[in-house]
PDB file of C-alpha atoms in Angstrom:
ATOM      1  CA  UNK A   1      52.237 -28.215 -12.159  1.00  0.00           C
ATOM      2  CA  UNK A   2      50.574 -24.983 -13.271  1.00  0.00           C
ATOM      3  CA  UNK A   3      51.181 -25.671 -16.824  1.00  0.00           C
ATOM      4  CA  UNK A   4      49.592 -29.363 -16.052  1.00  0.00           C
ATOM      5  CA  UNK A   5      46.677 -27.634 -14.606  1.00  0.00           C
ATOM      6  CA  UNK A   6      45.759 -25.758 -18.030  1.00  0.00           C
ATOM      7  CA  UNK A   7      46.044 -28.366 -19.800  1.00  0.00           C
ATOM      8  CA  UNK A   8      43.651 -30.452 -17.669  1.00  0.00           C
ATOM      9  CA  UNK A   9      41.088 -27.881 -17.512  1.00  0.00           C
ATOM     10  CA  UNK A  10      41.315 -27.469 -21.587  1.00  0.00           C
ATOM     11  CA  UNK A  11      40.678 -31.356 -21.542  1.00  0.00           C
ATOM     12  CA  UNK A  12      37.544 -30.931 -19.230  1.00  0.00           C
ATOM     13  CA  UNK A  13      36.177 -28.024 -21.894  1.00  0.00           C
ATOM     14  CA  UNK A  14      36.853 -29.758 -25.086  1.00  0.00           C
ATOM     15  CA  UNK A  15      34.895 -33.088 -23.419  1.00  0.00           C
ATOM     16  CA  UNK A  16      32.442 -31.048 -22.380  1.00  0.00           C
ATOM     17  CA  UNK A  17      31.944 -29.594 -25.879  1.00  0.00           C
ATOM     18  CA  UNK A  18      32.231 -32.582 -27.589  1.00  0.00           C
ATOM     19  CA  UNK A  19      29.236 -34.437 -25.367  1.00  0.00           C
ATOM     20  CA  UNK A  20      27.047 -31.315 -25.971  1.00  0.00           C
ATOM     21  CA  UNK A  21      27.970 -31.512 -29.995  1.00  0.00           C
ATOM     22  CA  UNK A  22      26.595 -35.161 -29.786  1.00  0.00           C
ATOM     23  CA  UNK A  23      23.290 -34.608 -27.966  1.00  0.00           C
ATOM     24  CA  UNK A  24      20.752 -34.572 -30.441  1.00  0.00           C
ATOM     25  CA  UNK A  25      18.927 -31.604 -31.480  1.00  0.00           C
ATOM     26  CA  UNK A  26      14.943 -31.378 -30.628  1.00  0.00           C
ATOM     27  CA  UNK A  27      13.325 -32.237 -33.841  1.00  0.00           C
ATOM     28  CA  UNK A  28      10.598 -30.022 -34.885  1.00  0.00           C
ATOM     29  CA  UNK A  29       7.956 -32.103 -37.010  1.00  0.00           C
ATOM     30  CA  UNK A  30       4.172 -32.638 -38.062  1.00  0.00           C
ATOM     31  CA  UNK A  31       4.109 -36.142 -36.836  1.00  0.00           C
ATOM     32  CA  UNK A  32       5.313 -36.120 -33.166  1.00  0.00           C
ATOM     33  CA  UNK A  33       4.427 -33.252 -29.909  1.00  0.00           C
ATOM     34  CA  UNK A  34       1.519 -31.583 -28.789  1.00  0.00           C
ATOM     35  CA  UNK A  35      -0.750 -28.750 -29.447  1.00  0.00           C
ATOM     36  CA  UNK A  36      -4.188 -27.255 -28.840  1.00  0.00           C
ATOM     37  CA  UNK A  37      -6.414 -26.254 -31.312  1.00  0.00           C
ATOM     38  CA  UNK A  38      -8.514 -23.356 -29.959  1.00  0.00           C
ATOM     39  CA  UNK A  39     -11.931 -22.854 -31.449  1.00  0.00           C
ATOM     40  CA  UNK A  40     -15.480 -21.010 -30.832  1.00  0.00           C
ATOM     41  CA  UNK A  41     -18.001 -23.163 -29.561  1.00  0.00           C
ATOM     42  CA  UNK A  42     -19.990 -22.962 -32.675  1.00  0.00           C
ATOM     43  CA  UNK A  43     -17.462 -25.772 -34.412  1.00  0.00           C
ATOM     44  CA  UNK A  44     -16.334 -27.445 -31.493  1.00  0.00           C
ATOM     45  CA  UNK A  45     -17.325 -30.595 -33.018  1.00  0.00           C
ATOM     46  CA  UNK A  46     -15.847 -30.656 -36.285  1.00  0.00           C
ATOM     47  CA  UNK A  47     -12.648 -29.711 -34.550  1.00  0.00           C
ATOM     48  CA  UNK A  48     -12.937 -31.987 -32.092  1.00  0.00           C
ATOM     49  CA  UNK A  49     -13.832 -34.768 -34.859  1.00  0.00           C
ATOM     50  CA  UNK A  50     -10.363 -33.245 -37.482  1.00  0.00           C
ATOM     51  CA  UNK A  51      -8.400 -33.476 -34.261  1.00  0.00           C
ATOM     52  CA  UNK A  52      -9.378 -37.323 -33.442  1.00  0.00           C
ATOM     53  CA  UNK A  53      -8.500 -37.929 -37.141  1.00  0.00           C
ATOM     54  CA  UNK A  54      -5.144 -36.752 -36.826  1.00  0.00           C
ATOM     55  CA  UNK A  55      -4.442 -38.656 -33.739  1.00  0.00           C
ATOM     56  CA  UNK A  56      -4.958 -41.736 -35.368  1.00  0.00           C
ATOM     57  CA  UNK A  57      -2.865 -40.959 -38.125  1.00  0.00           C
ATOM     58  CA  UNK A  58      -0.004 -39.634 -36.282  1.00  0.00           C
ATOM     59  CA  UNK A  59      -0.387 -41.762 -32.833  1.00  0.00           C
ATOM     60  CA  UNK A  60       2.832 -39.858 -31.479  1.00  0.00           C
ATOM     61  CA  UNK A  61       0.854 -36.501 -31.580  1.00  0.00           C
ATOM     62  CA  UNK A  62      -1.469 -35.315 -29.060  1.00  0.00           C
ATOM     63  CA  UNK A  63      -4.256 -32.851 -30.199  1.00  0.00           C
ATOM     64  CA  UNK A  64      -6.318 -31.219 -27.641  1.00  0.00           C
ATOM     65  CA  UNK A  65      -9.346 -28.900 -28.348  1.00  0.00           C
ATOM     66  CA  UNK A  66      -9.915 -25.698 -26.328  1.00  0.00           C
ATOM     67  CA  UNK A  67     -13.258 -23.771 -26.122  1.00  0.00           C
ATOM     68  CA  UNK A  68     -12.973 -19.792 -26.218  1.00  0.00           C
ATOM     69  CA  UNK A  69     -14.683 -17.068 -28.150  1.00  0.00           C
ATOM     70  CA  UNK A  70     -13.780 -16.104 -31.513  1.00  0.00           C
ATOM     71  CA  UNK A  71     -12.356 -12.876 -30.901  1.00  0.00           C
ATOM     72  CA  UNK A  72     -10.596 -13.992 -27.462  1.00  0.00           C
ATOM     73  CA  UNK A  73      -8.806 -16.562 -29.659  1.00  0.00           C
ATOM     74  CA  UNK A  74      -7.799 -14.295 -32.271  1.00  0.00           C
ATOM     75  CA  UNK A  75      -5.800 -11.657 -29.864  1.00  0.00           C
ATOM     76  CA  UNK A  76      -4.204 -14.846 -27.936  1.00  0.00           C
ATOM     77  CA  UNK A  77      -2.657 -15.920 -31.301  1.00  0.00           C
ATOM     78  CA  UNK A  78      -1.435 -12.437 -31.668  1.00  0.00           C
ATOM     79  CA  UNK A  79      -0.091 -12.754 -28.283  1.00  0.00           C
ATOM     80  CA  UNK A  80       0.920 -16.391 -28.763  1.00  0.00           C
ATOM     81  CA  UNK A  81      -0.739 -18.016 -26.212  1.00  0.00           C
ATOM     82  CA  UNK A  82      -1.971 -20.039 -28.766  1.00  0.00           C
ATOM     83  CA  UNK A  83      -0.429 -21.664 -32.045  1.00  0.00           C
ATOM     84  CA  UNK A  84      -3.871 -22.965 -34.005  1.00  0.00           C
ATOM     85  CA  UNK A  85      -7.031 -21.365 -34.110  1.00  0.00           C
ATOM     86  CA  UNK A  86     -10.348 -21.559 -35.798  1.00  0.00           C
ATOM     87  CA  UNK A  87     -12.242 -18.620 -37.321  1.00  0.00           C
ATOM     88  CA  UNK A  88     -15.118 -17.374 -39.191  1.00  0.00           C
ATOM     89  CA  UNK A  89     -15.809 -13.871 -39.557  1.00  0.00           C
ATOM     90  CA  UNK A  90     -13.465 -11.892 -42.503  1.00  0.00           C
ATOM     91  CA  UNK A  91     -10.574 -10.082 -40.247  1.00  0.00           C
ATOM     92  CA  UNK A  92     -10.754  -6.417 -41.339  1.00  0.00           C
ATOM     93  CA  UNK A  93      -7.819  -4.913 -43.429  1.00  0.00           C
ATOM     94  CA  UNK A  94      -6.167  -3.502 -39.855  1.00  0.00           C
ATOM     95  CA  UNK A  95      -6.458  -7.098 -38.512  1.00  0.00           C
ATOM     96  CA  UNK A  96      -4.687  -8.802 -40.981  1.00  0.00           C
ATOM     97  CA  UNK A  97      -1.928  -5.754 -41.074  1.00  0.00           C
ATOM     98  CA  UNK A  98      -1.459  -6.282 -37.145  1.00  0.00           C
ATOM     99  CA  UNK A  99      -1.338 -10.235 -37.665  1.00  0.00           C
ATOM    100  CA  UNK A 100       1.502 -10.108 -40.736  1.00  0.00           C
ATOM    101  CA  UNK A 101       2.846  -7.422 -38.024  1.00  0.00           C
ATOM    102  CA  UNK A 102       3.468  -9.328 -35.057  1.00  0.00           C
ATOM    103  CA  UNK A 103       3.722 -12.939 -36.489  1.00  0.00           C
ATOM    104  CA  UNK A 104       5.732 -11.976 -39.055  1.00  0.00           C
ATOM    105  CA  UNK A 105       3.831 -14.247 -41.483  1.00  0.00           C
ATOM    106  CA  UNK A 106       1.783 -13.702 -44.863  1.00  0.00           C
ATOM    107  CA  UNK A 107      -1.771 -14.218 -44.030  1.00  0.00           C
ATOM    108  CA  UNK A 108      -2.896 -17.059 -45.530  1.00  0.00           C
ATOM    109  CA  UNK A 109      -6.353 -18.524 -44.089  1.00  0.00           C
ATOM    110  CA  UNK A 110      -6.682 -22.430 -44.704  1.00  0.00           C
ATOM    111  CA  UNK A 111     -10.177 -22.577 -45.477  1.00  0.00           C
ATOM    112  CA  UNK A 112     -11.318 -26.280 -45.124  1.00  0.00           C
ATOM    113  CA  UNK A 113     -15.177 -26.707 -44.767  1.00  0.00           C
ATOM    114  CA  UNK A 114     -18.629 -24.811 -45.273  1.00  0.00           C
ATOM    115  CA  UNK A 115     -21.011 -24.446 -41.866  1.00  0.00           C
ATOM    116  CA  UNK A 116     -23.632 -21.713 -41.375  1.00  0.00           C
ATOM    117  CA  UNK A 117     -25.710 -19.655 -38.803  1.00  0.00           C
ATOM    118  CA  UNK A 118     -28.977 -21.671 -38.331  1.00  0.00           C
ATOM    119  CA  UNK A 119     -31.983 -20.078 -37.005  1.00  0.00           C
ATOM    120  CA  UNK A 120     -34.375 -22.154 -34.881  1.00  0.00           C
ATOM    121  CA  UNK A 121     -37.886 -21.705 -33.501  1.00  0.00           C
ATOM    122  CA  UNK A 122     -39.577 -23.455 -30.313  1.00  0.00           C
ATOM    123  CA  UNK A 123     -40.736 -27.074 -31.227  1.00  0.00           C
ATOM    124  CA  UNK A 124     -44.312 -26.203 -31.222  1.00  0.00           C
ATOM    125  CA  UNK A 125     -43.807 -22.577 -33.137  1.00  0.00           C
ATOM    126  CA  UNK A 126     -46.144 -21.794 -36.087  1.00  0.00           C
ATOM    127  CA  UNK A 127     -43.470 -20.389 -37.931  1.00  0.00           C
ATOM    128  CA  UNK A 128     -42.389 -21.876 -40.987  1.00  0.00           C
ATOM    129  CA  UNK A 129     -39.667 -19.402 -42.340  1.00  0.00           C
ATOM    130  CA  UNK A 130     -37.751 -16.475 -41.050  1.00  0.00           C
ATOM    131  CA  UNK A 131     -36.620 -13.754 -43.707  1.00  0.00           C
ATOM    132  CA  UNK A 132     -33.236 -11.929 -43.561  1.00  0.00           C
ATOM    133  CA  UNK A 133     -34.982  -8.707 -43.738  1.00  0.00           C
ATOM    134  CA  UNK A 134     -36.826  -9.829 -40.869  1.00  0.00           C
ATOM    135  CA  UNK A 135     -33.744 -10.921 -38.686  1.00  0.00           C
ATOM    136  CA  UNK A 136     -32.374  -7.611 -39.308  1.00  0.00           C
ATOM    137  CA  UNK A 137     -35.326  -5.911 -37.775  1.00  0.00           C
ATOM    138  CA  UNK A 138     -35.396  -8.122 -34.881  1.00  0.00           C
ATOM    139  CA  UNK A 139     -31.641  -6.925 -34.434  1.00  0.00           C
ATOM    140  CA  UNK A 140     -32.832  -3.466 -34.128  1.00  0.00           C
ATOM    141  CA  UNK A 141     -35.502  -4.087 -32.029  1.00  0.00           C
ATOM    142  CA  UNK A 142     -35.427  -3.478 -28.138  1.00  0.00           C
ATOM    143  CA  UNK A 143     -37.449  -6.848 -27.691  1.00  0.00           C
ATOM    144  CA  UNK A 144     -34.416  -8.836 -28.308  1.00  0.00           C
ATOM    145  CA  UNK A 145     -36.103 -11.394 -29.983  1.00  0.00           C
ATOM    146  CA  UNK A 146     -32.950 -13.458 -31.234  1.00  0.00           C
ATOM    147  CA  UNK A 147     -31.095 -15.458 -28.529  1.00  0.00           C
ATOM    148  CA  UNK A 148     -27.103 -15.807 -29.687  1.00  0.00           C
ATOM    149  CA  UNK A 149     -24.618 -18.095 -27.764  1.00  0.00           C
ATOM    150  CA  UNK A 150     -22.475 -14.899 -26.266  1.00  0.00           C
ATOM    151  CA  UNK A 151     -21.025 -12.179 -26.678  1.00  0.00           C
ATOM    152  CA  UNK A 152     -17.664 -12.060 -29.128  1.00  0.00           C
ATOM    153  CA  UNK A 153     -18.948 -15.238 -30.327  1.00  0.00           C
ATOM    154  CA  UNK A 154     -18.563 -16.943 -34.162  1.00  0.00           C
ATOM    155  CA  UNK A 155     -22.384 -16.729 -34.639  1.00  0.00           C
ATOM    156  CA  UNK A 156     -22.910 -13.323 -33.549  1.00  0.00           C
ATOM    157  CA  UNK A 157     -19.634 -12.069 -35.332  1.00  0.00           C
ATOM    158  CA  UNK A 158     -21.080 -13.597 -38.837  1.00  0.00           C
ATOM    159  CA  UNK A 159     -24.102 -11.837 -38.239  1.00  0.00           C
ATOM    160  CA  UNK A 160     -23.224  -8.779 -37.444  1.00  0.00           C
ATOM    161  CA  UNK A 161     -20.758  -8.705 -40.583  1.00  0.00           C
ATOM    162  CA  UNK A 162     -23.572 -10.074 -43.057  1.00  0.00           C
ATOM    163  CA  UNK A 163     -25.357  -6.703 -42.498  1.00  0.00           C
ATOM    164  CA  UNK A 164     -22.291  -4.797 -42.240  1.00  0.00           C
ATOM    165  CA  UNK A 165     -22.678  -3.700 -38.584  1.00  0.00           C
ATOM    166  CA  UNK A 166     -20.719  -4.295 -35.024  1.00  0.00           C
ATOM    167  CA  UNK A 167     -21.912  -6.350 -32.726  1.00  0.00           C
ATOM    168  CA  UNK A 168     -22.206  -3.659 -29.750  1.00  0.00           C
ATOM    169  CA  UNK A 169     -24.863  -2.227 -32.736  1.00  0.00           C
ATOM    170  CA  UNK A 170     -27.354  -5.062 -32.493  1.00  0.00           C
ATOM    171  CA  UNK A 171     -30.186  -5.619 -30.070  1.00  0.00           C
ATOM    172  CA  UNK A 172     -30.357  -9.457 -28.682  1.00  0.00           C
ATOM    173  CA  UNK A 173     -30.523 -11.973 -25.807  1.00  0.00           C
ATOM    174  CA  UNK A 174     -28.115 -14.411 -24.593  1.00  0.00           C
ATOM    175  CA  UNK A 175     -27.647 -17.993 -23.370  1.00  0.00           C
ATOM    176  CA  UNK A 176     -24.480 -19.234 -22.881  1.00  0.00           C
ATOM    177  CA  UNK A 177     -23.038 -22.095 -25.471  1.00  0.00           C
ATOM    178  CA  UNK A 178     -24.999 -23.256 -28.606  1.00  0.00           C
ATOM    179  CA  UNK A 179     -26.417 -26.393 -27.314  1.00  0.00           C
ATOM    180  CA  UNK A 180     -27.820 -24.631 -24.263  1.00  0.00           C
ATOM    181  CA  UNK A 181     -29.536 -22.164 -26.647  1.00  0.00           C
ATOM    182  CA  UNK A 182     -31.569 -25.380 -27.942  1.00  0.00           C
ATOM    183  CA  UNK A 183     -32.365 -26.884 -24.774  1.00  0.00           C
ATOM    184  CA  UNK A 184     -33.732 -23.419 -23.140  1.00  0.00           C
ATOM    185  CA  UNK A 185     -35.553 -22.123 -26.385  1.00  0.00           C
ATOM    186  CA  UNK A 186     -39.113 -23.830 -25.467  1.00  0.00           C
ATOM    187  CA  UNK A 187     -38.654 -21.480 -22.367  1.00  0.00           C
ATOM    188  CA  UNK A 188     -39.131 -18.628 -24.865  1.00  0.00           C
ATOM    189  CA  UNK A 189     -42.026 -19.433 -27.020  1.00  0.00           C
ATOM    190  CA  UNK A 190     -41.534 -15.602 -28.693  1.00  0.00           C
ATOM    191  CA  UNK A 191     -38.076 -15.847 -29.811  1.00  0.00           C
ATOM    192  CA  UNK A 192     -36.003 -17.393 -31.880  1.00  0.00           C
ATOM    193  CA  UNK A 193     -32.546 -19.046 -31.527  1.00  0.00           C
ATOM    194  CA  UNK A 194     -29.219 -18.261 -33.717  1.00  0.00           C
ATOM    195  CA  UNK A 195     -26.730 -21.217 -33.230  1.00  0.00           C
ATOM    196  CA  UNK A 196     -24.039 -23.374 -35.302  1.00  0.00           C
ATOM    197  CA  UNK A 197     -25.174 -25.731 -38.145  1.00  0.00           C
ATOM    198  CA  UNK A 198     -22.177 -27.708 -36.903  1.00  0.00           C
ATOM    199  CA  UNK A 199     -24.121 -28.228 -33.461  1.00  0.00           C
ATOM    200  CA  UNK A 200     -26.469 -29.859 -35.127  1.00  0.00           C
ATOM    201  CA  UNK A 201     -24.919 -31.518 -38.302  1.00  0.00           C
ATOM    202  CA  UNK A 202     -23.182 -34.626 -37.080  1.00  0.00           C
ATOM    203  CA  UNK A 203     -26.046 -37.172 -39.117  1.00  0.00           C
ATOM    204  CA  UNK A 204     -25.404 -39.865 -36.963  1.00  0.00           C
ATOM    205  CA  UNK A 205     -24.009 -38.169 -33.440  1.00  0.00           C
ATOM    206  CA  UNK A 206     -26.341 -38.928 -30.594  1.00  0.00           C
ATOM    207  CA  UNK A 207     -26.022 -35.697 -29.070  1.00  0.00           C
ATOM    208  CA  UNK A 208     -26.860 -33.703 -32.295  1.00  0.00           C
ATOM    209  CA  UNK A 209     -29.875 -36.048 -32.820  1.00  0.00           C
ATOM    210  CA  UNK A 210     -31.525 -35.082 -29.614  1.00  0.00           C
ATOM    211  CA  UNK A 211     -30.742 -31.487 -30.034  1.00  0.00           C
ATOM    212  CA  UNK A 212     -32.376 -31.191 -33.834  1.00  0.00           C
ATOM    213  CA  UNK A 213     -35.495 -33.083 -31.861  1.00  0.00           C
ATOM    214  CA  UNK A 214     -35.538 -30.133 -29.566  1.00  0.00           C
ATOM    215  CA  UNK A 215     -36.149 -27.346 -32.203  1.00  0.00           C
ATOM    216  CA  UNK A 216     -37.742 -26.372 -35.656  1.00  0.00           C
ATOM    217  CA  UNK A 217     -34.960 -25.148 -38.064  1.00  0.00           C
ATOM    218  CA  UNK A 218     -36.407 -22.429 -40.205  1.00  0.00           C
ATOM    219  CA  UNK A 219     -35.855 -22.295 -43.821  1.00  0.00           C
ATOM    220  CA  UNK A 220     -34.329 -18.546 -44.716  1.00  0.00           C
ATOM    221  CA  UNK A 221     -36.020 -16.721 -47.058  1.00  0.00           C
ATOM    222  CA  UNK A 222     -34.128 -14.197 -48.993  1.00  0.00           C
ATOM    223  CA  UNK A 223     -35.445 -11.732 -52.311  1.00  0.00           C
ATOM    224  CA  UNK A 224     -38.333 -14.575 -52.488  1.00  0.00           C
ATOM    225  CA  UNK A 225     -36.424 -17.307 -52.483  1.00  0.00           C
ATOM    226  CA  UNK A 226     -36.183 -19.707 -49.552  1.00  0.00           C
ATOM    227  CA  UNK A 227     -33.055 -21.626 -48.813  1.00  0.00           C
ATOM    228  CA  UNK A 228     -32.452 -24.378 -46.034  1.00  0.00           C
ATOM    229  CA  UNK A 229     -29.025 -25.165 -44.896  1.00  0.00           C
ATOM    230  CA  UNK A 230     -28.452 -27.932 -46.884  1.00  0.00           C
ATOM    231  CA  UNK A 231     -24.957 -29.470 -48.237  1.00  0.00           C
ATOM    232  CA  UNK A 232     -25.813 -28.278 -51.424  1.00  0.00           C
ATOM    233  CA  UNK A 233     -27.184 -24.582 -50.627  1.00  0.00           C
ATOM    234  CA  UNK A 234     -23.935 -24.653 -48.367  1.00  0.00           C
ATOM    235  CA  UNK A 235     -21.806 -25.357 -51.443  1.00  0.00           C
ATOM    236  CA  UNK A 236     -23.428 -22.769 -53.970  1.00  0.00           C
ATOM    237  CA  UNK A 237     -23.212 -20.455 -51.239  1.00  0.00           C
ATOM    238  CA  UNK A 238     -27.055 -19.695 -51.503  1.00  0.00           C
ATOM    239  CA  UNK A 239     -27.983 -20.288 -47.954  1.00  0.00           C
ATOM    240  CA  UNK A 240     -27.780 -16.429 -47.145  1.00  0.00           C
ATOM    241  CA  UNK A 241     -25.827 -17.099 -43.661  1.00  0.00           C
ATOM    242  CA  UNK A 242     -23.269 -19.640 -45.215  1.00  0.00           C
ATOM    243  CA  UNK A 243     -19.976 -19.158 -43.736  1.00  0.00           C
ATOM    244  CA  UNK A 244     -16.352 -20.658 -44.132  1.00  0.00           C
ATOM    245  CA  UNK A 245     -14.124 -22.082 -41.634  1.00  0.00           C
ATOM    246  CA  UNK A 246     -10.436 -21.689 -41.849  1.00  0.00           C
ATOM    247  CA  UNK A 247      -7.538 -22.435 -39.419  1.00  0.00           C
ATOM    248  CA  UNK A 248      -4.542 -19.865 -38.859  1.00  0.00           C
ATOM    249  CA  UNK A 249      -1.251 -20.325 -37.194  1.00  0.00           C
ATOM    250  CA  UNK A 250       1.508 -18.166 -35.723  1.00  0.00           C
ATOM    251  CA  UNK A 251       3.861 -21.337 -36.409  1.00  0.00           C
ATOM    252  CA  UNK A 252       6.722 -20.277 -38.671  1.00  0.00           C
ATOM    253  CA  UNK A 253       8.031 -24.042 -39.368  1.00  0.00           C
ATOM    254  CA  UNK A 254       6.165 -27.057 -40.526  1.00  0.00           C
ATOM    255  CA  UNK A 255       5.410 -28.201 -37.239  1.00  0.00           C
ATOM    256  CA  UNK A 256       2.221 -30.137 -35.921  1.00  0.00           C
ATOM    257  CA  UNK A 257       0.041 -27.122 -36.399  1.00  0.00           C
ATOM    258  CA  UNK A 258       0.617 -26.451 -39.933  1.00  0.00           C
ATOM    259  CA  UNK A 259       0.655 -30.508 -40.043  1.00  0.00           C
ATOM    260  CA  UNK A 260      -2.838 -30.366 -38.726  1.00  0.00           C
ATOM    261  CA  UNK A 261      -3.571 -27.326 -41.511  1.00  0.00           C
ATOM    262  CA  UNK A 262      -2.179 -29.560 -44.380  1.00  0.00           C
ATOM    263  CA  UNK A 263      -4.630 -32.742 -43.058  1.00  0.00           C
ATOM    264  CA  UNK A 264      -7.899 -30.929 -42.882  1.00  0.00           C
ATOM    265  CA  UNK A 265      -7.263 -29.551 -46.407  1.00  0.00           C
ATOM    266  CA  UNK A 266      -6.296 -33.340 -47.893  1.00  0.00           C
ATOM    267  CA  UNK A 267      -8.655 -35.809 -48.706  1.00  0.00           C
ATOM    268  CA  UNK A 268      -8.707 -37.445 -45.745  1.00  0.00           C
ATOM    269  CA  UNK A 269      -9.567 -34.079 -43.718  1.00  0.00           C
ATOM    270  CA  UNK A 270     -12.044 -33.344 -46.149  1.00  0.00           C
ATOM    271  CA  UNK A 271     -13.957 -36.764 -45.156  1.00  0.00           C
ATOM    272  CA  UNK A 272     -13.817 -35.525 -41.738  1.00  0.00           C
ATOM    273  CA  UNK A 273     -15.760 -32.514 -42.248  1.00  0.00           C
ATOM    274  CA  UNK A 274     -18.136 -34.417 -44.712  1.00  0.00           C
ATOM    275  CA  UNK A 275     -18.876 -36.982 -41.933  1.00  0.00           C
ATOM    276  CA  UNK A 276     -19.718 -34.086 -39.761  1.00  0.00           C
ATOM    277  CA  UNK A 277     -22.393 -33.204 -41.813  1.00  0.00           C
ATOM    278  CA  UNK A 278     -20.625 -29.858 -43.029  1.00  0.00           C
ATOM    279  CA  UNK A 279     -19.816 -29.058 -46.795  1.00  0.00           C
ATOM    280  CA  UNK A 280     -16.003 -29.814 -47.522  1.00  0.00           C
ATOM    281  CA  UNK A 281     -14.319 -26.676 -48.989  1.00  0.00           C
ATOM    282  CA  UNK A 282     -12.015 -28.658 -51.236  1.00  0.00           C
ATOM    283  CA  UNK A 283     -14.174 -31.072 -53.621  1.00  0.00           C
ATOM    284  CA  UNK A 284     -12.436 -34.009 -54.861  1.00  0.00           C
ATOM    285  CA  UNK A 285     -13.330 -36.068 -57.781  1.00  0.00           C
ATOM    286  CA  UNK A 286     -14.255 -39.633 -57.658  1.00  0.00           C
ATOM    287  CA  UNK A 287     -12.918 -41.034 -60.949  1.00  0.00           C
ATOM    288  CA  UNK A 288     -13.377 -44.698 -61.558  1.00  0.00           C
ATOM    289  CA  UNK A 289     -10.960 -46.232 -63.943  1.00  0.00           C
ATOM    290  CA  UNK A 290     -12.335 -49.170 -66.655  1.00  0.00           C
ATOM    291  CA  UNK A 291     -10.108 -51.328 -68.018  1.00  0.00           C
TER     292      UNK A 291
END
């Protein structure tokens, strides 16, 4: 009787194991699943456009966009609270070392677009341009003449790096959000707004068109030469506040996060960047074959 009972238990165990083996393993891939791309408000438009395009090409994916200050997004990536982020500022050697230590991946930023920090004046301002040295002087003045969209933001971080300073070393005013800087700038006739080009770059976007009408975009002069934030000047890195956007992930396999990275750097992804009015990072030749 005891022997029969032991045989019965063994049979149950074998059946249970065989069932577990037959259960399909969860597949990790780039064409199924969900992920959130975390981006600074400055790059929200191009990030959302990239997410939408990815979901159109891979209908079984769900890609959301979460807005978070650039510095906070990087910290969350290290804590594994986020899987995919958009950055613009250069990481310090210490930050790169920490990324490689914590994530256990080689630091490999996926550059996909050229954006810029743009300086804007109230629509009725008599200003016609602004000089790089003048911007630096303003950022040292207690009058706080330049308005940024927030602390720890992509715009502020990039401008601080341009002048080899920490954001905490600069003097500036704050209005939360790039679009709000534009909407409220006319209340402060003597101030200058610092916004992302991407906020106003979408050529046929209704919101971008309306925002462009509210302010005057100031060309930037440097060493006697004047530069506007045009695609050509971004491509040649001539506009003094040109910056390169890149994607960064902590995903160690080829899942949806790395799928988006690959997509952003392909011709389709670069077409999305171009439609956003930004400069694609990878230039593809258009070859016409004539027979």
